[in-house]
Amino acid sequence: MDLIAPELLMALAGGTAGAAGQQIWTSLHHLVTRRPSGGEPYGGSELTALAQSAGSTERATELARVLALRARQDPAFAEALAAWRREAEALEGTRTGAGDVRNTISGGTQNTVVQARDIHGSIHFGG
């Protein structure tokens, strides 16, 4: 199984995919913490770490790696993860919240202009 895109995991962990994304994140949590037959579940600590630092590419990549490893070792988990992934990837292009943004810039001379809808984190301009 290919790695799940860390950016997708980060978006879901950070709540930027709205209520549907939160439901998919919760379903991943249930999937990861489900006990496999004859073994201990793993991936939960990576899931928790990403939930605590949703903007961490490193933590998202580690979660993706652990999920892929577990999928290779557990066919039932692989099947469930593939179904989860299809659902999650279908959300990837959706809007991140309610409302629209319409920006109009006219007349005069503009120096620095930022047009944005959802910003999660800081914006810094030189100097």
XYZ file of N, CA, C and O in Angstrom:
508
model
N 0.851 -1.176 0.000
C 0.000 0.000 0.000
C 0.890 1.230 0.000
O 1.840 1.330 0.752
N 0.551 2.199 -0.860
C 1.267 3.467 -0.902
C 0.971 4.257 0.359
O -0.085 4.098 0.976
N 1.915 5.122 0.712
C 1.709 5.974 1.872
C 0.543 6.924 1.626
O 0.373 7.440 0.525
N -0.226 7.144 2.661
C -1.283 8.150 2.609
C -0.586 9.508 2.651
O 0.374 9.699 3.390
N -1.061 10.444 1.877
C -0.434 11.758 1.807
C -0.408 12.416 3.190
O -1.458 12.576 3.816
N 0.780 12.780 3.662
C 0.864 13.459 4.962
C 0.004 14.718 5.020
O -0.580 15.022 6.052
N -0.118 15.434 3.897
C -0.925 16.651 3.870
C -2.397 16.351 4.160
O -3.071 17.131 4.830
N -2.875 15.224 3.659
C -4.255 14.823 3.928
C -4.424 14.526 5.414
O -5.386 14.979 6.044
N -3.483 13.779 5.984
C -3.555 13.460 7.414
C -3.494 14.734 8.254
O -4.216 14.869 9.243
N -2.638 15.677 7.855
C -2.523 16.934 8.595
C -3.823 17.736 8.521
O -4.258 18.307 9.524
N -4.439 17.777 7.345
C -5.692 18.516 7.189
C -6.793 17.914 8.051
O -7.552 18.633 8.710
N -6.857 16.601 8.079
C -7.892 15.937 8.883
C -7.612 16.114 10.370
O -8.530 16.388 11.147
N -6.354 15.977 10.774
C -5.998 16.128 12.188
C -6.229 17.552 12.664
O -6.625 17.781 13.812
N -6.013 18.521 11.771
C -6.158 19.919 12.141
C -7.566 20.457 12.036
O -7.837 21.591 12.395
N -8.469 19.654 11.516
C -9.858 20.077 11.425
C -10.152 21.002 10.264
O -11.216 21.619 10.222
N -9.236 21.106 9.292
C -9.464 22.029 8.187
C -10.427 21.473 7.149
O -10.788 22.172 6.216
N -10.854 20.239 7.292
C -11.792 19.646 6.336
C -13.223 19.681 6.856
O -14.091 18.986 6.351
N -13.482 20.475 7.878
C -14.834 20.650 8.389
C -15.351 19.449 9.163
O -14.610 18.559 9.566
N -16.652 19.426 9.350
C -17.291 18.373 10.145
C -17.105 16.998 9.517
O -16.869 16.017 10.224
N -17.215 16.919 8.202
C -17.022 15.622 7.540
C -15.596 15.125 7.758
O -15.368 13.941 7.976
N -14.639 16.034 7.711
C -13.245 15.659 7.968
C -13.045 15.173 9.390
O -12.286 14.233 9.638
N -13.729 15.796 10.346
C -13.643 15.351 11.737
C -14.200 13.943 11.891
O -13.660 13.129 12.631
N -15.279 13.657 11.180
C -15.851 12.308 11.234
C -14.879 11.291 10.646
O -14.726 10.188 11.175
N -14.224 11.656 9.558
C -13.266 10.736 8.947
C -12.059 10.546 9.864
O -11.536 9.443 9.990
N -11.611 11.621 10.518
C -10.493 11.505 11.470
C -10.881 10.573 12.616
O -10.100 9.713 13.020
N -12.108 10.716 13.117
C -12.588 9.848 14.197
C -12.653 8.396 13.723
O -12.279 7.479 14.460
N -13.085 8.183 12.493
C -13.150 6.807 11.988
C -11.751 6.215 11.838
O -11.559 5.018 12.055
N -10.754 7.049 11.506
C -9.373 6.550 11.459
C -8.918 6.153 12.855
O -8.284 5.117 13.036
N -9.274 6.960 13.836
C -8.923 6.638 15.225
C -9.511 5.285 15.625
O -8.822 4.442 16.202
N -10.776 5.056 15.291
C -11.415 3.774 15.619
C -10.735 2.623 14.872
O -10.535 1.547 15.443
N -10.384 2.847 13.634
C -9.728 1.818 12.843
C -8.362 1.468 13.428
O -8.021 0.292 13.583
N -7.601 2.483 13.789
C -6.245 2.263 14.304
C -6.276 1.585 15.665
O -5.440 0.716 15.948
N -7.223 1.948 16.511
C -7.234 1.392 17.862
C -7.967 0.054 17.966
O -7.953 -0.565 19.025
N -8.575 -0.387 16.864
C -9.222 -1.697 16.860
C -8.157 -2.778 16.998
O -7.149 -2.770 16.309
N -8.386 -3.712 17.877
C -7.414 -4.775 18.138
C -7.447 -5.797 17.006
O -8.483 -6.387 16.716
N -6.291 -6.018 16.370
C -6.242 -7.049 15.326
C -6.326 -8.440 15.952
O -6.003 -8.610 17.121
N -6.749 -9.407 15.161
C -6.837 -10.763 15.698
C -5.440 -11.257 16.051
O -4.529 -11.236 15.239
N -5.284 -11.655 17.306
C -4.024 -12.218 17.767
C -2.910 -11.217 17.975
O -1.753 -11.590 18.052
N -3.216 -9.936 18.098
C -2.139 -8.972 18.273
C -2.586 -7.708 18.948
O -3.751 -7.524 19.254
N -1.628 -6.866 19.184
C -1.884 -5.565 19.791
C -2.019 -4.523 18.688
O -1.266 -4.549 17.722
N -2.943 -3.598 18.836
C -3.035 -2.536 17.832
C -1.822 -1.618 17.934
O -1.272 -1.432 19.006
N -1.380 -1.081 16.830
C -0.333 -0.079 16.880
C -0.612 0.987 15.844
O -1.336 0.777 14.897
N -0.038 2.132 16.089
C -0.301 3.305 15.286
C -0.998 4.375 16.111
O -1.069 5.530 15.716
N -1.497 3.974 17.272
C -2.225 4.914 18.123
C -1.368 6.047 18.639
O -1.824 7.190 18.700
N -0.122 5.773 18.989
C 0.729 6.845 19.516
C 1.053 7.858 18.421
O 1.107 9.061 18.672
N 1.240 7.386 17.186
C 1.501 8.294 16.072
C 0.262 9.131 15.747
O 0.361 10.313 15.424
N -0.900 8.498 15.852
C -2.167 9.202 15.625
C -2.344 10.307 16.661
O -2.676 11.443 16.332
N -2.083 9.989 17.923
C -2.199 10.967 19.003
C -1.188 12.091 18.831
O -1.521 13.270 19.025
N 0.030 11.736 18.460
C 1.075 12.752 18.268
C 0.674 13.740 17.180
O 0.866 14.951 17.318
N 0.101 13.245 16.081
C -0.323 14.136 15.018
C -1.509 14.984 15.461
O -1.580 16.168 15.136
N -2.416 14.410 16.218
C -3.571 15.175 16.714
C -3.100 16.338 17.590
O -3.698 17.415 17.573
N -2.002 16.141 18.305
C -1.473 17.189 19.181
C -0.676 18.237 18.419
O -0.528 19.359 18.879
N -0.124 17.859 17.272
C 0.653 18.786 16.435
C 0.246 18.599 14.987
O 1.008 18.074 14.172
N -0.964 19.020 14.662
C -1.540 18.756 13.347
C -0.735 19.365 12.199
O -0.827 18.897 11.076
N 0.074 20.358 12.472
C 0.862 20.991 11.423
C 2.220 20.356 11.196
O 3.005 20.841 10.390
N 2.505 19.256 11.872
C 3.820 18.627 11.776
C 3.885 17.629 10.620
O 3.294 16.548 10.687
N 4.627 17.997 9.591
C 4.816 17.090 8.454
C 5.518 15.820 8.905
O 5.192 14.724 8.437
N 6.457 15.968 9.821
C 7.200 14.800 10.331
C 6.267 13.798 11.007
O 6.341 12.601 10.752
N 5.375 14.290 11.847
C 4.437 13.390 12.544
C 3.437 12.774 11.575
O 3.077 11.605 11.699
N 2.995 13.538 10.599
C 2.065 13.007 9.602
C 2.736 11.937 8.751
O 2.134 10.897 8.456
N 3.989 12.162 8.386
C 4.734 11.174 7.599
C 4.952 9.904 8.404
O 4.837 8.794 7.871
N 5.248 10.040 9.670
C 5.444 8.866 10.525
C 4.151 8.078 10.662
O 4.146 6.847 10.594
N 3.023 8.761 10.827
C 1.734 8.066 10.896
C 1.458 7.334 9.588
O 1.062 6.165 9.599
N 1.696 7.985 8.471
C 1.481 7.355 7.167
C 2.352 6.106 7.022
O 1.899 5.070 6.528
N 3.598 6.198 7.476
C 4.518 5.055 7.399
C 4.037 3.884 8.261
O 4.011 2.741 7.820
N 3.595 4.182 9.477
C 3.116 3.131 10.388
C 1.837 2.486 9.848
O 1.669 1.268 9.926
N 0.942 3.300 9.279
C -0.284 2.739 8.706
C 0.030 1.813 7.541
O -0.566 0.728 7.427
N 0.968 2.200 6.695
C 1.352 1.351 5.559
C 1.990 0.052 6.039
O 1.709 -1.020 5.502
N 2.830 0.129 7.053
C 3.469 -1.063 7.608
C 2.426 -2.011 8.193
O 2.431 -3.212 7.921
N 1.504 -1.463 8.953
C 0.448 -2.290 9.551
C -0.421 -2.922 8.469
O -0.814 -4.083 8.575
N -0.694 -2.172 7.405
C -1.508 -2.699 6.304
C -0.802 -3.877 5.621
O -1.457 -4.843 5.225
N 0.518 -3.797 5.492
C 1.260 -4.912 4.888
C 1.228 -6.166 5.758
O 1.289 -7.274 5.255
N 1.101 -5.976 7.067
C 1.130 -7.102 8.001
C -0.258 -7.662 8.319
O -0.364 -8.780 8.804
N -1.300 -6.898 8.053
C -2.653 -7.294 8.449
C -3.615 -7.043 7.281
O -4.047 -5.913 7.060
N -3.969 -8.095 6.522
C -4.833 -7.918 5.353
C -6.199 -7.292 5.673
O -6.709 -6.492 4.886
N -6.783 -7.628 6.809
C -8.076 -7.051 7.181
C -7.935 -5.550 7.432
O -8.787 -4.757 7.018
N -6.855 -5.166 8.093
C -6.593 -3.749 8.329
C -6.351 -3.040 6.997
O -6.841 -1.930 6.779
N -5.613 -3.689 6.102
C -5.321 -3.098 4.789
C -6.605 -2.814 4.028
O -6.757 -1.744 3.415
N -7.526 -3.724 4.073
C -8.804 -3.544 3.371
C -9.604 -2.391 3.977
O -10.130 -1.545 3.261
N -9.663 -2.361 5.305
C -10.403 -1.293 5.985
C -9.720 0.059 5.766
O -10.394 1.078 5.552
N -8.390 0.074 5.780
C -7.659 1.321 5.569
C -7.851 1.825 4.137
O -7.982 3.030 3.909
N -7.885 0.921 3.178
C -8.105 1.318 1.786
C -9.483 1.967 1.625
O -9.628 2.977 0.925
N -10.492 1.408 2.281
C -11.839 1.998 2.227
C -11.838 3.371 2.897
O -12.427 4.327 2.385
N -11.150 3.467 4.037
C -11.052 4.749 4.738
C -10.360 5.783 3.849
O -10.807 6.924 3.745
N -9.302 5.362 3.201
C -8.525 6.270 2.359
C -9.358 6.814 1.193
O -9.286 8.004 0.881
N -10.150 5.946 0.568
C -11.003 6.404 -0.530
C -11.957 7.498 -0.050
O -12.159 8.514 -0.722
N -12.530 7.292 1.108
C -13.458 8.270 1.672
C -12.732 9.575 2.020
O -13.209 10.664 1.722
N -11.568 9.457 2.625
C -10.796 10.641 3.021
C -10.317 11.426 1.802
O -10.384 12.659 1.783
N -9.842 10.734 0.789
C -9.342 11.420 -0.402
C -10.461 12.087 -1.188
O -10.230 13.074 -1.872
N -11.667 11.576 -1.055
C -12.808 12.212 -1.709
C -13.083 13.584 -1.091
O -13.593 14.480 -1.748
N -12.720 13.755 0.171
C -12.912 15.026 0.869
C -11.818 16.027 0.575
O -12.000 17.215 0.776
N -10.695 15.578 0.124
C -9.499 16.406 0.034
C -9.727 17.732 -0.680
O -9.215 18.754 -0.282
N -10.523 17.741 -1.716
C -10.728 18.968 -2.465
C -11.884 19.807 -1.982
O -12.210 20.826 -2.588
N -12.534 19.415 -0.909
C -13.699 20.168 -0.452
C -13.280 21.438 0.252
O -12.159 21.593 0.702
N -14.233 22.338 0.369
C -13.976 23.573 1.090
C -13.728 23.264 2.548
O -14.215 22.297 3.084
N -12.994 24.150 3.199
C -12.598 23.895 4.574
C -13.520 24.508 5.607
O -13.308 24.339 6.783
N -14.511 25.235 5.194
C -15.420 25.825 6.160
C -16.581 26.493 5.456
O -16.652 26.521 4.241
N -17.478 27.041 6.232
C -18.640 27.696 5.656
C -18.273 29.086 5.171
O -17.381 29.723 5.686
N -18.989 29.550 4.180
C -18.820 30.914 3.716
C -17.894 31.031 2.524
O -17.182 30.112 2.172
N -17.947 32.196 1.928
C -17.115 32.497 0.773
C -16.272 33.723 1.090
O -16.588 34.494 1.990
N -15.235 33.894 0.311
C -14.421 35.089 0.407
C -14.419 35.744 -0.958
O -14.195 35.083 -1.969
N -14.700 37.017 -0.981
C -14.626 37.787 -2.225
C -13.765 39.005 -1.947
O -14.113 39.837 -1.115
N -12.656 39.092 -2.620
C -11.746 40.218 -2.444
C -11.751 41.067 -3.705
O -11.687 40.544 -4.807
N -11.809 42.367 -3.519
C -11.741 43.286 -4.643
C -10.657 44.307 -4.346
O -10.670 44.940 -3.286
N -9.759 44.446 -5.277
C -8.697 45.434 -5.143
C -8.827 46.355 -6.338
O -8.830 45.908 -7.488
N -8.932 47.657 -6.068
C -9.081 48.581 -7.194
C -8.444 49.919 -6.853
O -8.285 50.266 -5.679
N -8.096 50.636 -7.882
C -7.581 51.984 -7.751
C -6.320 52.093 -6.922
O -5.990 51.231 -6.130
N -5.590 53.132 -7.135
C -4.422 53.413 -6.321
C -3.289 52.416 -6.513
O -3.299 51.587 -7.408
N -2.328 52.518 -5.644
C -1.162 51.631 -5.685
C -1.165 50.789 -4.421
O -1.222 51.319 -3.319
N -1.110 49.502 -4.600
C -1.086 48.598 -3.453
C 0.347 48.116 -3.251
O 1.045 47.813 -4.212
N 0.745 48.013 -2.008
C 2.063 47.469 -1.694
C 1.957 45.979 -1.423
O 2.310 45.170 -2.234
N 1.461 45.629 -0.269
C 1.335 44.223 0.105
C -0.136 43.880 0.187
O -0.897 44.523 0.908
N -0.542 42.857 -0.545
C -1.932 42.424 -0.548
C -1.959 40.929 -0.290
O -1.195 40.174 -0.885
N -2.813 40.521 0.629
C -2.998 39.100 0.896
C -4.454 38.784 0.613
O -5.355 39.435 1.144
N -4.681 37.814 -0.231
C -6.032 37.325 -0.463
C -6.062 35.906 0.066
O -5.254 35.079 -0.344
N -6.971 35.635 0.977
C -6.999 34.319 1.597
C -8.390 34.002 2.079
O -9.230 34.884 2.246
N -8.609 32.739 2.327
C -9.876 32.303 2.897
C -9.632 31.749 4.283
O -10.008 32.317 5.263
N -8.986 30.622 4.383
C -8.689 29.998 5.671
C -7.183 30.008 5.860
O -6.456 29.449 5.057
N -6.737 30.625 6.918
C -5.313 30.654 7.227
C -5.139 29.970 8.569
O -5.795 30.318 9.542
N -4.271 28.999 8.596
C -3.982 28.272 9.839
C -2.499 28.455 10.103
O -1.662 27.774 9.549
N -2.178 29.426 10.941
C -0.787 29.728 11.219
C -0.498 31.177 10.905
O -1.388 31.964 10.572
N 0.746 31.536 10.983
C 1.172 32.917 10.847
C 1.467 33.282 9.400
O 1.786 32.424 8.588
N 1.386 34.564 9.135
C 1.828 35.121 7.855
C 2.900 36.150 8.190
O 2.681 37.017 9.046
N 4.040 36.044 7.553
C 5.143 36.974 7.804
C 5.574 37.603 6.487
O 5.686 36.932 5.475
N 5.828 38.905 6.522
C 6.311 39.625 5.356
C 7.698 40.147 5.669
O 7.885 40.829 6.666
N 8.663 39.826 4.816
C 10.048 40.286 4.938
C 10.361 41.191 6.117
O 9.537 41.551 6.876
N 11.536 41.544 6.312
C 12.066 42.486 7.268
C 11.414 42.598 8.555
O 11.511 42.997 9.540
